[in-house]
Tab-separated table of C-alpha atoms in Angstrom:
chain	number	residue	atom	x	y	z
A	30	MET	CA	24.966	30.588	-11.056
A	31	ALA	CA	22.392	33.399	-10.898
A	32	GLU	CA	24.056	35.138	-13.868
A	33	VAL	CA	23.875	32.015	-16.018
A	34	GLN	CA	20.190	31.556	-15.212
A	35	THR	CA	19.436	35.223	-15.946
A	36	SER	CA	21.227	35.156	-19.307
A	37	THR	CA	19.423	31.919	-20.228
A	38	GLN	CA	16.069	33.537	-19.444
A	39	SER	CA	17.105	36.648	-21.346
A	40	GLY	CA	18.070	34.533	-24.372
A	41	GLU	CA	14.734	32.706	-24.262
A	42	LEU	CA	12.834	35.997	-24.021
A	43	SER	CA	14.825	37.399	-26.912
A	44	GLN	CA	13.998	34.362	-29.004
A	45	ARG	CA	10.295	34.592	-28.083
A	46	PHE	CA	10.267	38.284	-29.003
A	47	ILE	CA	11.783	37.561	-32.398
A	48	GLU	CA	9.255	34.738	-32.945
A	49	PHE	CA	6.467	37.175	-32.016
A	50	VAL	CA	7.706	39.691	-34.569
A	51	MET	CA	7.994	36.980	-37.212
A	52	MET	CA	4.453	35.758	-36.477
A	53	HIS	CA	3.088	39.253	-37.037
A	54	ALA	CA	5.214	39.594	-40.177
A	55	GLN	CA	3.860	36.309	-41.548
A	56	ASN	CA	0.295	37.473	-40.937
A	57	ALA	CA	1.007	40.751	-42.728
A	58	ALA	CA	2.673	38.892	-45.611
A	59	LEU	CA	-0.332	36.578	-45.843
A	60	PHE	CA	-2.677	39.556	-46.228
A	61	LEU	CA	-0.326	41.220	-48.709
A	62	GLY	CA	-0.614	38.154	-50.928
A	63	GLN	CA	3.027	37.183	-50.384
A	64	ILE	CA	2.143	33.861	-48.730
A	65	PRO	CA	-0.579	31.641	-50.201
A	66	ASN	CA	-3.691	31.111	-48.114
A	67	PRO	CA	-3.348	27.613	-46.580
A	68	LYS	CA	-6.991	26.793	-47.359
A	69	THR	CA	-7.092	27.941	-50.975
A	70	GLY	CA	-3.440	27.815	-52.004
A	71	GLN	CA	-3.884	31.224	-53.615
A	72	GLY	CA	-2.378	34.555	-52.611
A	73	GLU	CA	-5.040	36.912	-51.309
A	74	VAL	CA	-4.739	40.618	-50.634
A	75	ASN	CA	-6.482	42.355	-47.758
A	76	LEU	CA	-4.745	45.704	-47.290
A	77	GLU	CA	-6.808	46.622	-44.235
A	78	LEU	CA	-5.700	43.546	-42.278
A	79	ALA	CA	-2.116	43.812	-43.558
A	80	LYS	CA	-2.008	47.424	-42.397
A	81	MET	CA	-3.303	46.389	-38.982
A	82	PHE	CA	-0.417	43.944	-38.468
A	83	ILE	CA	2.138	46.426	-39.808
A	84	ASP	CA	0.796	49.157	-37.532
A	85	GLN	CA	0.970	46.760	-34.570
A	86	LEU	CA	4.640	46.113	-35.301
A	87	ALA	CA	5.234	49.871	-35.553
A	88	MET	CA	3.512	50.342	-32.184
A	89	ILE	CA	5.666	47.599	-30.645
A	90	GLN	CA	8.755	49.264	-32.079
A	91	GLU	CA	7.778	52.576	-30.497
A	92	LYS	CA	6.768	51.116	-27.130
A	93	THR	CA	9.913	49.010	-26.768
A	94	ARG	CA	12.366	51.672	-27.959
A	95	GLY	CA	15.490	51.540	-25.764
A	96	ASN	CA	14.500	48.206	-24.207
A	97	LEU	CA	15.549	45.824	-26.963
A	98	THR	CA	18.844	44.117	-27.656
A	99	SER	CA	20.578	45.222	-30.841
A	100	GLU	CA	19.530	41.949	-32.511
A	101	GLU	CA	15.868	42.367	-31.494
A	102	ALA	CA	15.835	46.000	-32.624
A	103	ALA	CA	17.447	45.102	-35.966
A	104	VAL	CA	14.989	42.270	-36.650
A	105	LEU	CA	12.004	44.498	-35.806
A	106	ARG	CA	13.314	47.486	-37.806
A	107	ASN	CA	14.168	45.415	-40.912
A	108	THR	CA	10.946	43.427	-40.788
A	109	LEU	CA	8.884	46.576	-40.457
A	110	ALA	CA	10.710	48.376	-43.285
A	111	ASN	CA	10.325	45.367	-45.631
A	112	LEU	CA	6.618	45.012	-44.876
A	113	GLN	CA	5.999	48.729	-45.406
A	114	MET	CA	7.721	48.604	-48.818
A	115	VAL	CA	5.699	45.557	-49.887
A	116	TYR	CA	2.493	47.248	-48.631
A	117	VAL	CA	3.177	50.309	-50.803
A	118	GLU	CA	3.925	48.128	-53.851
A	119	VAL	CA	0.792	46.049	-53.411
A	120	ALA	CA	-1.381	49.124	-52.723
A	121	GLN	CA	-0.086	50.858	-55.855
A	122	LYS	CA	-0.728	47.784	-58.027
A	123	GLY	CA	-4.284	47.474	-56.805
A	124	ALA	CA	-5.058	51.171	-56.797
A	125	PRO	CA	-7.965	52.011	-59.090
A	126	GLN	CA	-7.332	54.413	-61.948
A	127	PRO	CA	-8.501	57.918	-61.069
A	128	GLN	CA	-11.772	58.844	-62.738
A	129	GLN	CA	-12.055	61.982	-64.807
A	130	PRO	CA	-14.490	64.484	-63.292
A	131	PRO	CA	-17.371	65.515	-65.559
A	132	SER	CA	-16.422	68.545	-67.613
A	133	THR	CA	-19.896	69.907	-68.188
A	134	PRO	CA	-23.023	70.008	-65.995
A	135	GLU	CA	-24.957	67.998	-68.590
A	136	GLN	CA	-22.588	65.080	-68.125
A	137	SER	CA	-23.047	64.923	-64.365
A	138	ALA	CA	-25.885	62.919	-62.876
A	139	ALA	CA	-29.077	64.592	-61.762
A	140	PRO	CA	-29.316	65.162	-57.984
A	141	GLU	CA	-31.977	62.479	-57.571
A	142	GLU	CA	-29.701	59.956	-59.285
A	143	ARG	CA	-26.737	60.582	-57.022
A	144	SER	CA	-26.389	58.177	-54.153
A	145	THR	CA	-25.653	59.535	-50.704
A	146	ALA	CA	-25.274	56.047	-49.209
A	147	THR	CA	-21.873	54.846	-48.106
A	148	PRO	CA	-20.167	52.189	-50.225
A	149	GLU	CA	-21.257	48.638	-49.449
A	150	SER	CA	-17.722	47.609	-48.508
A	151	ALA	CA	-17.558	50.195	-45.718
A	152	PRO	CA	-20.083	50.225	-42.866
A	153	PRO	CA	-21.486	53.592	-41.761
A	154	VAL	CA	-19.181	55.333	-39.296
A	155	SER	CA	-20.295	57.756	-36.627
A	156	SER	CA	-18.459	61.054	-36.332
A	157	ALA	CA	-16.963	59.977	-32.979
A	158	GLU	CA	-15.639	56.795	-34.558
A	159	SER	CA	-14.188	58.649	-37.550
A	160	GLU	CA	-12.439	61.114	-35.238
A	161	SER	CA	-10.795	58.283	-33.277
A	162	LYS	CA	-9.757	56.540	-36.500
A	163	LYS	CA	-8.191	59.720	-37.843
A	164	LYS	CA	-5.944	59.943	-34.811
A	165	PHE	CA	-4.457	56.501	-35.377
A	166	THR	CA	-4.379	56.212	-39.139
A	167	LYS	CA	-1.040	55.692	-40.808
A	168	SER	CA	-0.327	55.821	-44.509
A	169	TYR	CA	2.563	54.141	-46.357
A	170	GLY	CA	1.842	55.470	-49.793
A	171	PRO	CA	0.182	58.185	-51.812
């Protein structure tokens, strides 16, 4: 009787784990524009949030290595690989065209015209923060 109860609990945990992976995958897909936003009905892309969910799945894969059933490991591995491929495709589509550097000094802006401020979309980052972010940054594309 104890074996039946243990296998039932194990099956429930396995199902919950797979649901957890799928929930993270849905969130990543939402931010990759693959699933329409429920409020607007439009696909919206937020690569930063999509990357966060993908990185969380990669962390879960690493931390659970050797502790998953073959089904759990396969679902996690395939989900992660698919999301990473979609991330690269979406990032390449939305990548801005590289700007040509000025060829002569006359074409470049005068020093007083150059802005040293950070872009409005990115808040200022202290050097300690940027060091910690560098340690945990992962790239899926060029």
